[in-house]
Amino acid sequence: MKFDIPAGARQVLQTLTAAGHEAYLVGGCVRDLLRGVEPHDWDICTSALPEETESCFAGQRIIETGLKHGTVTVLMEGKPYEITTYRTEGPYSDRRRPDYVRFVPNLREDLARRDFTMNAIAMDLDGNLRDPFGGAEDIKCGLIRCVGEPDQRFQEDGLRVMRALRFGAAFGYAIEERTARAVHENRAMLDRVAAERINVELRKLLVGPNAGDVLRQYPDVFCRFWPELEPLAALEQHNPWHCWGGWEHTIRALEAAPADVTLRLAMLLHDIGKPACKSTDEQGIDHFYGHPAVSAKLADEMLRALKFDNKTRGRVVLLVERHDAQLPPRSQVIRRWLNRLGPGAFFQLLEVKRADNMGQALEKVKNCLAELDVINSKAEQILAEGQCFTLKDLTVNGWDVVSAGIEPGPEVGQVLNGLLEQVLSGNVPNERSALLKLLNCKSMNSPK
Ligand code: ATP
Ligand code: MG
């Protein structure tokens, strides 16, 4: 079969083979071609030693950062191509990189060190496959299967536990039975994996179309690196709003959220504080008073532990903290929220609230969902009309306040905020003449 292979990759393979070396496309790009998906990068493996590869591309732009591990990166038509000498790997005892790599003379050994059969296929320029572990067949059947003995492979590098789940979430493939059992049994290997590596896989997993099923089937794996999830995974909630337990509600809410890392993390963590806040009244109904604040604090700690960047962490914590906020669908209130959060976070909060509702008893939340639609359109209207909701939207500024006789200093800000408050409440229009008039009254009344 012929595949669409970019000119740069073709040139790399041709250059290496013309010099008498073996060279193949390998790994993710071959897998994606066979899945019928456009690859996002093109990795190449070769029998050439790194210095032989370098001499093949003398005169081209070469990046040597991966040299110790046998990788030479060549820039072709502005795109980087990683060319890696056939190799095997030692264990990952520093939790990040293999202790050693050893160059090997044949392709099969190189393919054997790879994690899953679908990732252990090589392809030449004519589309011929070298597929000693039956990866193409597994792709056809939608199966994730370890190359070799699953227990051993997960023990060599615990990250593979997360990679199995990530590919399951992203492709909707099932994890083959023995591999699945080994995932559960070897989850403790994640303790030996650097947080940054888990983070990379978790992000990809959460935005996968099948993330919900993976969370359903492997809660034990998630609880291994985030033990704070354990009480939530076991939480029952007897409450008319909730037809599901804590874990199923969390999963349904996550599935209902758009495939965006921040929103998916917010859904995964929004109720994490519920178990600690649970109380049961005389009627046997469970309540979770104050859980958003507790959830936000826990979410912050969990995201720090997994080395999420400050921007993602800050936004997720904000959304978790506010996920239960009351939002009456009135323009006045919406302008205040737009002011408090900014439009980006505000629209995300609406997504979070919608997703949270979708994970509850639908009969009960129909009205809430309709109300969220109203809020959404009103907020869009406020933005489209350029209505005032921040200090910089006001038709007067600090100079006007000073000209009205207020001493430069903190009082200027207070006066401006007072004017904004009046405009947000709808008491005064955001018109310069009206605001100046108000200012002059204020300055006459302000103590000198
Ligand atoms: P993606 O589409 O996300 O890039 P990928 O399979 O290409 O998926 P990479 O991390 O780019 O993932 O790795 C490239 C190849 O290297 C994989 O296809 C696999 O053959 C091999 N590989 C990557 N990580 C591991 C690992 N932890 N253990 C064994 N083999 C691995
Ligand atoms: Mg890749």
Coordinates of C-alpha atoms and ligand atoms in Angstrom, one line a residue:
M1 CA 0.0 0.0 0.0
K2 CA 1.2 3.6 -0.7
F3 CA 1.0 6.2 1.9
D4 CA 1.4 9.9 1.9
I5 CA 4.9 10.5 3.2
P6 CA 6.4 14.0 3.3
A7 CA 9.3 14.8 1.0
G8 CA 11.6 15.5 3.9
A9 CA 11.1 12.1 5.4
R10 CA 11.5 10.4 2.0
Q11 CA 14.8 12.3 1.5
V12 CA 16.1 11.1 4.9
L13 CA 15.3 7.5 4.2
Q14 CA 16.7 7.7 0.7
T15 CA 19.9 9.3 1.8
L16 CA 20.5 6.6 4.5
T17 CA 19.7 3.7 2.2
A18 CA 21.8 5.2 -0.6
A19 CA 24.8 5.1 1.8
G20 CA 24.2 1.4 2.4
H21 CA 22.3 1.6 5.7
E22 CA 18.9 0.3 6.6
A23 CA 16.3 3.0 7.4
Y24 CA 12.6 2.8 8.2
L25 CA 9.8 4.9 9.4
V26 CA 8.9 3.7 12.9
G27 CA 6.7 4.1 15.9
G28 CA 3.8 6.6 16.1
C29 CA 3.9 7.7 12.5
V30 CA 3.6 4.1 11.1
R31 CA 0.8 3.4 13.7
D32 CA -1.1 6.5 12.6
L33 CA -0.7 5.8 8.9
L34 CA -2.2 2.4 9.5
R35 CA -5.0 3.9 11.6
G36 CA -5.7 6.3 8.7
V37 CA -4.7 9.3 10.8
E38 CA -2.2 11.9 9.7
P39 CA 1.0 11.5 11.8
H40 CA 2.2 14.6 13.7
D41 CA 5.9 13.6 13.6
W42 CA 8.0 11.3 11.6
D43 CA 10.5 9.1 13.5
I44 CA 13.1 7.1 11.6
C45 CA 15.2 4.2 12.8
T46 CA 18.4 3.1 11.1
S47 CA 21.2 0.6 11.3
A48 CA 23.7 3.5 10.9
L49 CA 25.6 4.5 14.0
P50 CA 25.0 8.2 15.1
E51 CA 28.3 9.4 13.6
E52 CA 27.5 7.6 10.3
T53 CA 24.1 9.3 10.3
E54 CA 25.8 12.6 10.8
S55 CA 28.2 12.1 8.0
C56 CA 25.3 11.2 5.7
F57 CA 23.8 14.6 6.4
A58 CA 27.0 16.6 6.5
G59 CA 26.2 20.1 5.3
Q60 CA 22.6 19.9 6.6
R61 CA 21.3 21.4 9.8
I62 CA 21.7 18.8 12.5
I63 CA 20.7 19.0 16.2
E64 CA 22.8 16.7 18.4
T65 CA 20.8 16.9 21.7
G66 CA 19.8 13.3 21.6
L67 CA 23.2 12.0 20.5
K68 CA 23.9 10.1 23.8
H69 CA 20.7 8.0 23.2
G70 CA 21.5 7.5 19.5
T71 CA 19.3 10.2 18.1
V72 CA 20.4 12.7 15.4
T73 CA 17.8 15.3 14.5
V74 CA 18.0 16.6 10.9
L75 CA 16.2 19.6 9.7
M76 CA 14.6 19.1 6.2
E77 CA 12.5 21.8 4.7
G78 CA 12.3 23.4 8.1
K79 CA 10.9 20.3 9.8
P80 CA 12.9 18.2 12.3
Y81 CA 13.3 14.5 11.7
E82 CA 14.6 12.3 14.5
I83 CA 16.9 9.5 13.3
T84 CA 17.7 6.9 15.9
T85 CA 20.2 4.1 15.7
Y86 CA 18.7 0.6 16.4
R87 CA 19.0 0.2 20.1
T88 CA 17.8 -1.5 23.3
E89 CA 17.4 0.2 26.6
G90 CA 18.3 -0.4 30.2
P91 CA 15.9 0.2 33.1
Y92 CA 14.7 3.7 34.1
S93 CA 16.2 3.9 37.6
D94 CA 16.5 7.7 37.6
R95 CA 12.7 7.8 36.8
R96 CA 13.3 9.8 33.6
R97 CA 15.7 8.2 31.1
P98 CA 17.0 4.7 30.5
D99 CA 20.1 4.0 32.5
Y100 CA 21.9 3.1 29.3
V101 CA 21.2 2.4 25.7
R102 CA 23.0 -0.2 23.6
F103 CA 23.2 0.0 19.9
V104 CA 22.1 -3.2 18.2
P105 CA 22.7 -4.4 14.7
N106 CA 19.1 -5.5 13.8
L107 CA 15.7 -3.9 13.5
R108 CA 13.9 -6.7 15.3
E109 CA 15.7 -6.0 18.6
D110 CA 14.9 -2.3 18.3
L111 CA 11.2 -3.0 17.7
A112 CA 11.3 -5.4 20.7
R113 CA 12.2 -2.6 23.2
R114 CA 9.1 -0.6 22.2
D115 CA 6.0 -0.6 24.4
F116 CA 3.0 -1.8 22.4
T117 CA 2.7 -3.9 19.3
M118 CA 1.0 -1.0 17.4
N119 CA 4.1 1.1 18.2
A120 CA 6.6 -1.6 17.2
I121 CA 6.1 -1.5 13.4
A122 CA 8.6 -0.3 10.8
M123 CA 7.8 0.7 7.3
D124 CA 9.9 1.4 4.2
L125 CA 9.2 4.0 1.5
D126 CA 7.1 1.5 -0.5
G127 CA 4.8 0.9 2.4
N128 CA 6.3 -2.6 3.2
L129 CA 5.9 -3.4 6.9
R130 CA 8.4 -5.0 9.3
D131 CA 5.9 -6.1 11.9
P132 CA 7.3 -9.0 14.0
F133 CA 4.8 -8.6 16.9
G134 CA 1.6 -8.5 14.9
G135 CA 1.0 -4.7 15.5
A136 CA -0.9 -4.2 12.2
E137 CA -3.4 -6.9 13.2
D138 CA -3.9 -5.4 16.6
I139 CA -4.5 -2.0 15.1
K140 CA -7.2 -3.6 12.9
C141 CA -8.8 -5.1 16.0
G142 CA -8.3 -1.9 18.0
L143 CA -6.2 -3.6 20.7
I144 CA -3.4 -2.3 22.9
R145 CA -1.0 -5.2 23.6
C146 CA 2.4 -5.2 25.2
V147 CA 5.4 -6.3 23.2
G148 CA 6.6 -9.3 25.1
E149 CA 5.7 -10.2 28.7
P150 CA 3.4 -7.4 30.1
D151 CA 4.6 -7.7 33.7
Q152 CA 8.2 -7.4 32.7
R153 CA 7.5 -4.5 30.3
F154 CA 5.7 -2.5 33.0
Q155 CA 8.4 -3.2 35.5
E156 CA 11.1 -1.9 33.2
D157 CA 9.3 1.5 32.9
G158 CA 6.2 2.2 34.9
L159 CA 5.2 5.1 32.6
R160 CA 4.0 2.4 30.2
V161 CA 1.0 1.8 32.6
M162 CA -0.1 5.4 31.8
R163 CA 0.7 5.1 28.1
A164 CA -1.5 2.1 27.8
L165 CA -4.4 4.1 29.4
R166 CA -3.6 7.2 27.3
F167 CA -3.7 5.3 24.0
G168 CA -7.0 3.6 25.2
A169 CA -8.5 7.0 25.9
A170 CA -7.2 8.6 22.7
F171 CA -8.0 5.9 20.2
G172 CA -10.9 4.1 21.9
Y173 CA -8.9 0.8 21.7
A174 CA -9.4 -1.9 24.2
I175 CA -6.5 -3.0 26.3
E176 CA -5.8 -6.7 25.7
E177 CA -6.7 -8.9 28.6
R178 CA -3.2 -9.9 29.9
T179 CA -1.9 -6.4 29.3
A180 CA -4.9 -5.0 31.2
R181 CA -4.3 -7.3 34.1
A182 CA -0.7 -6.3 34.2
V183 CA -1.7 -2.6 34.1
H184 CA -3.7 -3.1 37.4
E185 CA -1.1 -5.3 39.0
N186 CA 1.9 -3.0 38.2
R187 CA 0.3 0.3 39.0
A188 CA 2.7 0.8 41.9
M189 CA 5.5 1.1 39.3
L190 CA 4.1 4.6 38.8
D191 CA 5.7 5.6 42.1
R192 CA 9.1 5.3 40.3
V193 CA 8.1 7.5 37.4
A194 CA 8.9 11.3 37.4
A195 CA 5.8 13.4 37.9
E196 CA 6.6 15.3 34.7
R197 CA 6.3 12.2 32.6
I198 CA 3.0 11.2 34.1
N199 CA 1.8 14.7 33.5
V200 CA 2.5 14.5 29.8
E201 CA 0.5 11.3 29.4
L202 CA -2.3 12.4 31.7
R203 CA -3.0 15.5 29.7
K204 CA -3.3 13.5 26.5
L205 CA -5.4 10.9 28.3
L206 CA -8.0 13.4 29.7
V207 CA -8.7 15.0 26.3
G208 CA -9.2 11.6 24.6
P209 CA -12.7 10.7 23.4
N210 CA -12.6 7.6 25.6
A211 CA -11.2 9.1 28.8
G212 CA -14.4 8.4 30.7
D213 CA -14.3 4.6 30.1
V214 CA -10.6 4.5 31.1
L215 CA -11.4 6.3 34.4
R216 CA -14.3 3.9 34.9
Q217 CA -12.1 0.8 34.3
Y218 CA -8.8 1.9 36.0
P219 CA -9.6 4.1 39.0
D220 CA -6.9 2.2 40.9
V221 CA -4.2 3.6 38.5
F222 CA -5.3 7.2 38.9
C223 CA -5.5 6.7 42.7
R224 CA -1.9 5.5 42.7
F225 CA -0.4 8.9 41.6
W226 CA -3.3 10.9 43.1
P227 CA -4.4 9.1 46.3
E228 CA -6.7 12.0 47.0
L229 CA -9.1 10.4 44.4
E230 CA -9.6 7.3 46.5
P231 CA -12.4 8.7 48.8
L232 CA -14.2 10.2 45.8
A233 CA -14.0 6.9 43.9
A234 CA -15.8 5.3 46.9
L235 CA -18.3 8.1 47.6
E236 CA -22.0 7.4 47.7
Q237 CA -24.4 10.3 47.5
H238 CA -28.0 10.0 48.7
N239 CA -29.4 13.2 47.4
P240 CA -32.3 13.9 45.0
W241 CA -30.0 15.8 42.7
H242 CA -27.6 12.9 42.3
C243 CA -28.5 9.7 40.7
W244 CA -24.8 8.5 40.6
G245 CA -22.1 8.0 43.1
G246 CA -19.2 10.4 43.3
W247 CA -16.9 8.6 40.8
E248 CA -19.6 8.0 38.1
H249 CA -20.9 11.6 38.5
T250 CA -17.3 12.9 38.1
I251 CA -16.8 10.8 35.0
R252 CA -20.1 11.8 33.4
A253 CA -19.3 15.4 34.1
L254 CA -15.9 15.0 32.5
E255 CA -17.3 13.3 29.5
A256 CA -19.8 16.2 29.0
A257 CA -17.0 18.8 29.1
P258 CA -15.2 19.9 25.9
A259 CA -11.9 18.1 25.1
D260 CA -9.7 20.7 26.8
V261 CA -7.1 19.9 29.4
T262 CA -8.1 22.7 31.8
L263 CA -11.8 21.9 31.6
R264 CA -11.3 18.2 31.9
L265 CA -9.0 18.6 34.9
A266 CA -11.6 20.9 36.5
M267 CA -14.3 18.3 36.1
L268 CA -12.1 15.5 37.4
L269 CA -11.3 17.5 40.5
H270 CA -14.4 19.6 41.1
D271 CA -15.9 17.3 43.8
I272 CA -12.7 16.0 45.2
G273 CA -13.5 17.7 48.5
K274 CA -16.9 16.2 48.8
P275 CA -16.0 13.1 51.0
A276 CA -14.5 15.4 53.6
C277 CA -17.6 17.6 53.7
K278 CA -20.3 14.9 53.8
S279 CA -23.0 15.1 56.3
T280 CA -26.3 13.2 56.5
D281 CA -29.5 14.7 57.8
E282 CA -32.4 13.1 59.7
Q283 CA -34.1 12.2 56.4
G284 CA -31.0 10.3 55.3
I285 CA -30.1 12.9 52.7
D286 CA -26.4 13.6 52.2
H287 CA -25.1 17.2 52.1
F288 CA -21.7 18.4 51.1
Y289 CA -21.6 22.0 52.5
G290 CA -18.5 24.0 51.7
H291 CA -17.1 21.4 49.3
P292 CA -16.0 23.7 46.5
A293 CA -13.5 25.5 48.8
V294 CA -12.1 22.2 50.1
S295 CA -12.0 20.8 46.5
A296 CA -10.1 23.8 45.3
K297 CA -7.5 23.4 48.1
L298 CA -7.0 19.7 47.3
A299 CA -6.9 20.4 43.6
D300 CA -4.2 22.9 44.1
E301 CA -2.1 20.4 46.0
M302 CA -2.7 17.6 43.5
L303 CA -1.8 19.8 40.5
R304 CA 1.4 21.0 42.2
A305 CA 2.4 17.4 43.0
L306 CA 2.1 16.5 39.4
K307 CA 4.0 19.6 38.3
F308 CA 1.3 21.3 36.3
D309 CA 2.3 24.7 35.0
N310 CA 1.1 27.7 37.1
K311 CA -1.4 28.9 34.4
T312 CA -3.2 25.6 34.1
R313 CA -3.2 25.1 37.9
G314 CA -4.5 28.6 38.6
R315 CA -7.3 28.3 36.2
V316 CA -8.4 24.8 37.2
V317 CA -8.4 25.8 40.9
L318 CA -10.5 28.9 40.2
L319 CA -13.0 26.9 38.2
V320 CA -13.2 24.2 40.9
E321 CA -13.6 26.9 43.6
R322 CA -16.5 28.5 41.7
H323 CA -18.2 25.5 40.2
D324 CA -21.2 25.8 42.5
A325 CA -21.6 29.6 42.4
Q326 CA -25.1 30.8 42.0
L327 CA -25.5 32.7 38.7
P328 CA -28.9 34.3 38.3
P329 CA -29.4 35.0 34.6
R330 CA -29.5 38.8 34.9
S331 CA -27.2 41.1 33.0
Q332 CA -26.3 43.0 36.1
V333 CA -25.0 39.9 37.7
I334 CA -23.3 38.7 34.6
R335 CA -21.4 42.0 34.2
R336 CA -20.2 41.6 37.7
W337 CA -18.9 38.1 37.1
L338 CA -17.3 39.2 33.8
N339 CA -15.5 41.8 35.9
R340 CA -14.5 39.4 38.6
L341 CA -13.2 36.5 36.4
G342 CA -12.6 38.1 32.9
P343 CA -14.5 36.7 29.9
G344 CA -12.1 33.7 29.3
A345 CA -12.6 32.2 32.8
F346 CA -16.3 33.2 32.9
F347 CA -17.2 31.3 29.7
Q348 CA -15.1 28.3 31.0
L349 CA -17.1 28.5 34.3
L350 CA -20.3 28.2 32.3
E351 CA -18.9 25.1 30.5
V352 CA -18.0 23.6 33.9
K353 CA -21.5 24.2 35.3
R354 CA -23.1 22.8 32.2
A355 CA -20.9 19.7 32.4
D356 CA -21.5 19.3 36.2
N357 CA -25.3 19.4 35.5
M358 CA -25.0 16.8 32.8
G359 CA -23.6 14.4 35.3
Q360 CA -26.7 14.8 37.6
A361 CA -30.3 13.6 37.5
L362 CA -31.3 15.1 34.1
E363 CA -34.9 15.7 35.0
K364 CA -33.8 17.8 37.9
V365 CA -31.3 20.0 36.1
K366 CA -33.2 20.7 32.8
N367 CA -34.0 24.2 34.1
C368 CA -30.5 24.9 35.2
L369 CA -29.2 23.9 31.7
A370 CA -31.7 26.2 30.0
E371 CA -30.7 29.0 32.4
L372 CA -27.0 28.5 31.5
D373 CA -27.9 29.0 27.8
V374 CA -29.6 32.3 28.7
I375 CA -26.5 33.4 30.7
N376 CA -24.3 32.4 27.8
S377 CA -26.2 34.5 25.3
K378 CA -26.5 37.5 27.6
A379 CA -22.8 37.4 28.3
E380 CA -22.1 37.2 24.5
Q381 CA -24.4 40.2 24.0
I382 CA -22.6 42.2 26.8
L383 CA -19.3 41.6 25.0
A384 CA -20.7 42.2 21.5
E385 CA -22.2 45.5 22.5
G386 CA -19.0 46.6 24.2
Q387 CA -20.9 47.1 27.5
C388 CA -18.8 48.3 30.4
F389 CA -17.7 45.7 32.9
T390 CA -14.1 46.7 33.8
L391 CA -12.4 49.9 35.0
K392 CA -10.8 50.3 31.5
D393 CA -14.3 50.3 29.9
L394 CA -15.4 53.3 32.0
T395 CA -15.7 56.5 30.0
V396 CA -13.8 58.4 32.7
N397 CA -10.3 57.6 34.0
G398 CA -7.9 58.5 36.8
W399 CA -7.1 61.9 35.3
D400 CA -10.7 62.8 35.4
V401 CA -10.9 61.8 39.0
V402 CA -7.8 64.0 39.8
S403 CA -9.2 66.9 37.8
A404 CA -12.3 66.7 39.9
G405 CA -10.2 67.5 42.9
I406 CA -9.3 64.1 44.4
E407 CA -5.7 63.8 45.7
P408 CA -3.6 61.5 43.5
G409 CA -3.1 58.2 45.4
P410 CA -5.1 55.2 46.4
E411 CA -8.3 57.2 46.7
V412 CA -8.4 57.6 42.9
G413 CA -8.8 53.9 42.5
Q414 CA -11.4 53.7 45.1
V415 CA -13.4 56.4 43.5
L416 CA -13.1 54.8 40.1
N417 CA -14.2 51.4 41.5
G418 CA -17.2 53.2 43.1
L419 CA -18.2 54.6 39.7
L420 CA -17.8 51.1 38.1
E421 CA -20.0 49.7 40.8
Q422 CA -22.7 52.2 39.9
V423 CA -22.4 51.4 36.2
L424 CA -22.4 47.6 36.8
S425 CA -25.6 48.0 39.0
G426 CA -27.2 49.9 36.2
N427 CA -27.8 53.0 38.4
V428 CA -25.8 55.2 36.1
P429 CA -25.1 54.8 32.3
N430 CA -21.5 54.6 31.2
E431 CA -21.6 58.0 29.7
R432 CA -18.9 60.5 30.3
S433 CA -21.2 63.4 31.2
A434 CA -23.2 61.4 33.7
L435 CA -20.0 60.0 35.3
L436 CA -18.4 63.4 35.5
K437 CA -21.4 64.8 37.1
L438 CA -21.3 62.0 39.7
L439 CA -17.6 62.6 40.2
N440 CA -18.1 66.3 40.9
C441 CA -20.7 65.5 43.5
K442 CA -18.4 62.9 45.0
S443 CA -15.4 65.3 45.2
M444 CA -17.6 67.9 46.9
N445 CA -18.6 65.3 49.5
S446 CA -15.2 63.8 49.9
P447 CA -13.3 64.8 53.0
K448 CA -10.3 67.1 52.2
Ligands
ATP1 P1 2.4 10.2 19.9 O1 1.5 10.1 18.8 O2 1.8 10.7 21.2 O3 3.7 10.9 19.6 P2 4.1 7.9 20.0 O4 3.8 6.5 20.1 O5 4.8 8.4 18.8 O6 2.8 8.7 20.3 P3 6.3 8.9 21.4 O7 6.5 9.3 22.9 O8 6.6 10.0 20.4 O9 4.9 8.3 21.3 O10 7.3 7.7 21.2 C1 7.7 7.3 19.9 C2 7.9 5.7 19.9 O11 8.9 5.4 20.9 C3 6.7 5.0 20.4 O12 5.8 4.8 19.3 C4 7.2 3.7 20.9 O13 7.6 2.8 19.9 C5 8.5 4.2 21.6 N1 8.3 4.5 23.0 C6 8.0 5.7 23.5 N2 7.9 5.7 24.9 C7 8.2 4.5 25.2 C8 8.3 3.8 26.5 N3 8.1 4.4 27.6 N4 8.6 2.5 26.5 C9 8.8 1.8 25.3 N5 8.7 2.4 24.1 C10 8.4 3.7 24.0
MG2 MG 5.5 10.5 18.6

